[in-house]
Amino acid sequence: SSFHLVALWRFRRLMPWLPTGLIFSDDLSLPLRRAWAAPVLGVQLLAAQSVLCDRAQVAAWHRRGYTVLAWTADDPHEAAALWAMGVDALAANDPGRLRAVLEGLSGVFAG
């Protein structure tokens, strides 16, 4: 996964069988923070800064076939809200702190 579009494009050309992800944040230009390059890059994962996620956007990314990771979800309430939006994964600086909160949500970490 990378913010760097050219690096992702080159990597996909060299090793197309390996999954890749596009990382993006709210301080980028509109086309970059909306991940418009994702189809051209052939990525499977969208790693969005948490402030770019809402229920409609996460659903739209899923409809397009992407796995969605939200970063950095250090606040337990924010993490719970992101999980409720339907993100597939969360990145946090202290995952153990969030685990206790997320274990209480339906189906999380089951099995």
PDB file of C-alpha atoms in Angstrom:
ATOM      1  CA  SER A   1       0.000   0.000   0.000  1.00  0.00           C
ATOM      2  CA  SER A   2       1.206   3.480  -0.793  1.00  0.00           C
ATOM      3  CA  PHE A   3       0.242   7.112  -1.305  1.00  0.00           C
ATOM      4  CA  HIS A   4       2.554   7.158  -4.321  1.00  0.00           C
ATOM      5  CA  LEU A   5       0.539   6.576  -7.508  1.00  0.00           C
ATOM      6  CA  VAL A   6       3.493   5.997  -9.822  1.00  0.00           C
ATOM      7  CA  ALA A   7       5.071   3.493  -7.440  1.00  0.00           C
ATOM      8  CA  LEU A   8       1.790   1.549  -7.213  1.00  0.00           C
ATOM      9  CA  TRP A   9       1.360   1.566 -10.981  1.00  0.00           C
ATOM     10  CA  ARG A  10       4.910   0.315 -11.545  1.00  0.00           C
ATOM     11  CA  PHE A  11       4.587  -2.334  -8.850  1.00  0.00           C
ATOM     12  CA  ARG A  12       1.326  -3.657 -10.332  1.00  0.00           C
ATOM     13  CA  ARG A  13       2.986  -3.907 -13.748  1.00  0.00           C
ATOM     14  CA  LEU A  14       5.899  -5.887 -12.303  1.00  0.00           C
ATOM     15  CA  MET A  15       3.915  -8.116  -9.930  1.00  0.00           C
ATOM     16  CA  PRO A  16       0.235  -8.070 -10.905  1.00  0.00           C
ATOM     17  CA  TRP A  17      -0.568 -11.132  -8.777  1.00  0.00           C
ATOM     18  CA  LEU A  18       0.203  -9.321  -5.501  1.00  0.00           C
ATOM     19  CA  PRO A  19      -2.599  -7.346  -3.840  1.00  0.00           C
ATOM     20  CA  THR A  20      -2.050  -3.605  -3.562  1.00  0.00           C
ATOM     21  CA  GLY A  21      -3.704  -0.716  -1.812  1.00  0.00           C
ATOM     22  CA  LEU A  22      -4.023   3.012  -2.303  1.00  0.00           C
ATOM     23  CA  ILE A  23      -3.579   5.179   0.793  1.00  0.00           C
ATOM     24  CA  PHE A  24      -5.145   8.644   0.728  1.00  0.00           C
ATOM     25  CA  SER A  25      -5.911  11.529   3.053  1.00  0.00           C
ATOM     26  CA  ASP A  26      -7.994  14.683   3.316  1.00  0.00           C
ATOM     27  CA  ASP A  27      -5.079  17.019   2.567  1.00  0.00           C
ATOM     28  CA  LEU A  28      -4.735  15.759  -1.015  1.00  0.00           C
ATOM     29  CA  SER A  29      -6.394  17.229  -4.111  1.00  0.00           C
ATOM     30  CA  LEU A  30      -9.994  16.171  -4.793  1.00  0.00           C
ATOM     31  CA  PRO A  31      -9.145  13.454  -7.345  1.00  0.00           C
ATOM     32  CA  LEU A  32      -6.602  11.924  -4.956  1.00  0.00           C
ATOM     33  CA  ARG A  33      -8.704  12.104  -1.794  1.00  0.00           C
ATOM     34  CA  ARG A  34     -11.612  10.501  -3.668  1.00  0.00           C
ATOM     35  CA  ALA A  35      -9.367   7.649  -4.947  1.00  0.00           C
ATOM     36  CA  TRP A  36     -10.340   8.261  -8.563  1.00  0.00           C
ATOM     37  CA  ALA A  37      -7.083   6.630  -9.714  1.00  0.00           C
ATOM     38  CA  ALA A  38      -7.873   3.302  -8.017  1.00  0.00           C
ATOM     39  CA  PRO A  39      -9.392   1.597 -11.104  1.00  0.00           C
ATOM     40  CA  VAL A  40      -6.442   2.589 -13.300  1.00  0.00           C
ATOM     41  CA  LEU A  41      -3.987   1.383 -10.663  1.00  0.00           C
ATOM     42  CA  GLY A  42      -5.799  -1.940 -10.243  1.00  0.00           C
ATOM     43  CA  VAL A  43      -5.657  -1.838  -6.443  1.00  0.00           C
ATOM     44  CA  GLN A  44      -7.823  -4.060  -4.261  1.00  0.00           C
ATOM     45  CA  LEU A  45      -7.645  -2.036  -1.038  1.00  0.00           C
ATOM     46  CA  LEU A  46      -8.551   1.574  -0.336  1.00  0.00           C
ATOM     47  CA  ALA A  47      -6.864   2.866   2.815  1.00  0.00           C
ATOM     48  CA  ALA A  48      -8.742   6.068   3.564  1.00  0.00           C
ATOM     49  CA  GLN A  49      -8.049   8.543   6.331  1.00  0.00           C
ATOM     50  CA  SER A  50     -10.953   8.100   8.719  1.00  0.00           C
ATOM     51  CA  VAL A  51     -12.376  11.600   8.125  1.00  0.00           C
ATOM     52  CA  LEU A  52     -13.007  10.637   4.488  1.00  0.00           C
ATOM     53  CA  CYS A  53     -15.285   7.766   5.471  1.00  0.00           C
ATOM     54  CA  ASP A  54     -19.030   7.914   5.817  1.00  0.00           C
ATOM     55  CA  ARG A  55     -21.628   5.196   5.337  1.00  0.00           C
ATOM     56  CA  ALA A  56     -22.449   6.204   1.736  1.00  0.00           C
ATOM     57  CA  GLN A  57     -18.815   6.449   0.652  1.00  0.00           C
ATOM     58  CA  VAL A  58     -17.846   3.129   2.230  1.00  0.00           C
ATOM     59  CA  ALA A  59     -20.842   1.476   0.537  1.00  0.00           C
ATOM     60  CA  ALA A  60     -19.861   3.011  -2.815  1.00  0.00           C
ATOM     61  CA  TRP A  61     -16.308   1.701  -2.491  1.00  0.00           C
ATOM     62  CA  HIS A  62     -17.633  -1.747  -1.613  1.00  0.00           C
ATOM     63  CA  ARG A  63     -19.966  -1.719  -4.646  1.00  0.00           C
ATOM     64  CA  ARG A  64     -16.875  -1.083  -6.772  1.00  0.00           C
ATOM     65  CA  GLY A  65     -15.251  -4.172  -5.269  1.00  0.00           C
ATOM     66  CA  TYR A  66     -12.726  -2.589  -2.908  1.00  0.00           C
ATOM     67  CA  THR A  67     -11.779  -3.668   0.576  1.00  0.00           C
ATOM     68  CA  VAL A  68     -11.885  -0.562   2.782  1.00  0.00           C
ATOM     69  CA  LEU A  69      -9.443   0.187   5.588  1.00  0.00           C
ATOM     70  CA  ALA A  70      -9.861   3.347   7.689  1.00  0.00           C
ATOM     71  CA  TRP A  71      -6.864   4.949   9.387  1.00  0.00           C
ATOM     72  CA  THR A  72      -5.967   6.079  12.045  1.00  0.00           C
ATOM     73  CA  ALA A  73      -8.800   5.146  14.379  1.00  0.00           C
ATOM     74  CA  ASP A  74      -7.262   5.738  17.795  1.00  0.00           C
ATOM     75  CA  ASP A  75     -10.436   6.971  19.489  1.00  0.00           C
ATOM     76  CA  PRO A  76     -12.695   4.070  20.544  1.00  0.00           C
ATOM     77  CA  HIS A  77     -15.880   5.968  19.654  1.00  0.00           C
ATOM     78  CA  GLU A  78     -14.538   6.826  16.216  1.00  0.00           C
ATOM     79  CA  ALA A  79     -13.492   3.210  15.683  1.00  0.00           C
ATOM     80  CA  ALA A  80     -16.962   1.972  16.638  1.00  0.00           C
ATOM     81  CA  ALA A  81     -18.558   4.486  14.248  1.00  0.00           C
ATOM     82  CA  LEU A  82     -16.254   3.457  11.400  1.00  0.00           C
ATOM     83  CA  TRP A  83     -17.012  -0.209  12.030  1.00  0.00           C
ATOM     84  CA  ALA A  84     -20.743   0.580  11.998  1.00  0.00           C
ATOM     85  CA  MET A  85     -20.226   2.286   8.598  1.00  0.00           C
ATOM     86  CA  GLY A  86     -19.020  -1.043   7.271  1.00  0.00           C
ATOM     87  CA  VAL A  87     -15.261  -0.614   6.915  1.00  0.00           C
ATOM     88  CA  ASP A  88     -13.449  -3.932   6.549  1.00  0.00           C
ATOM     89  CA  ALA A  89     -10.437  -3.012   8.660  1.00  0.00           C
ATOM     90  CA  LEU A  90      -9.108  -0.352  10.976  1.00  0.00           C
ATOM     91  CA  ALA A  91      -5.561   0.881  11.478  1.00  0.00           C
ATOM     92  CA  ALA A  92      -4.686   2.240  14.910  1.00  0.00           C
ATOM     93  CA  ASN A  93      -1.593   3.106  16.890  1.00  0.00           C
ATOM     94  CA  ASP A  94      -2.850   1.014  19.813  1.00  0.00           C
ATOM     95  CA  PRO A  95      -5.013  -1.837  18.456  1.00  0.00           C
ATOM     96  CA  GLY A  96      -5.285  -3.462  21.872  1.00  0.00           C
ATOM     97  CA  ARG A  97      -7.094  -0.420  23.238  1.00  0.00           C
ATOM     98  CA  LEU A  98      -9.700  -0.653  20.494  1.00  0.00           C
ATOM     99  CA  ARG A  99     -10.148  -4.400  20.683  1.00  0.00           C
ATOM    100  CA  ALA A 100     -12.097  -4.198  23.943  1.00  0.00           C
ATOM    101  CA  VAL A 101     -14.539  -1.724  22.394  1.00  0.00           C
ATOM    102  CA  LEU A 102     -14.911  -3.602  19.133  1.00  0.00           C
ATOM    103  CA  GLU A 103     -15.359  -7.004  20.751  1.00  0.00           C
ATOM    104  CA  GLY A 104     -18.693  -5.773  22.057  1.00  0.00           C
ATOM    105  CA  LEU A 105     -20.006  -5.122  18.544  1.00  0.00           C
ATOM    106  CA  SER A 106     -21.862  -7.920  16.783  1.00  0.00           C
ATOM    107  CA  GLY A 107     -19.688 -10.441  15.059  1.00  0.00           C
ATOM    108  CA  VAL A 108     -16.376  -8.651  15.491  1.00  0.00           C
ATOM    109  CA  PHE A 109     -13.485 -11.042  16.153  1.00  0.00           C
ATOM    110  CA  ALA A 110     -15.888 -13.991  16.298  1.00  0.00           C
ATOM    111  CA  GLY A 111     -14.611 -17.401  15.506  1.00  0.00           C
TER     112      GLY A 111
END
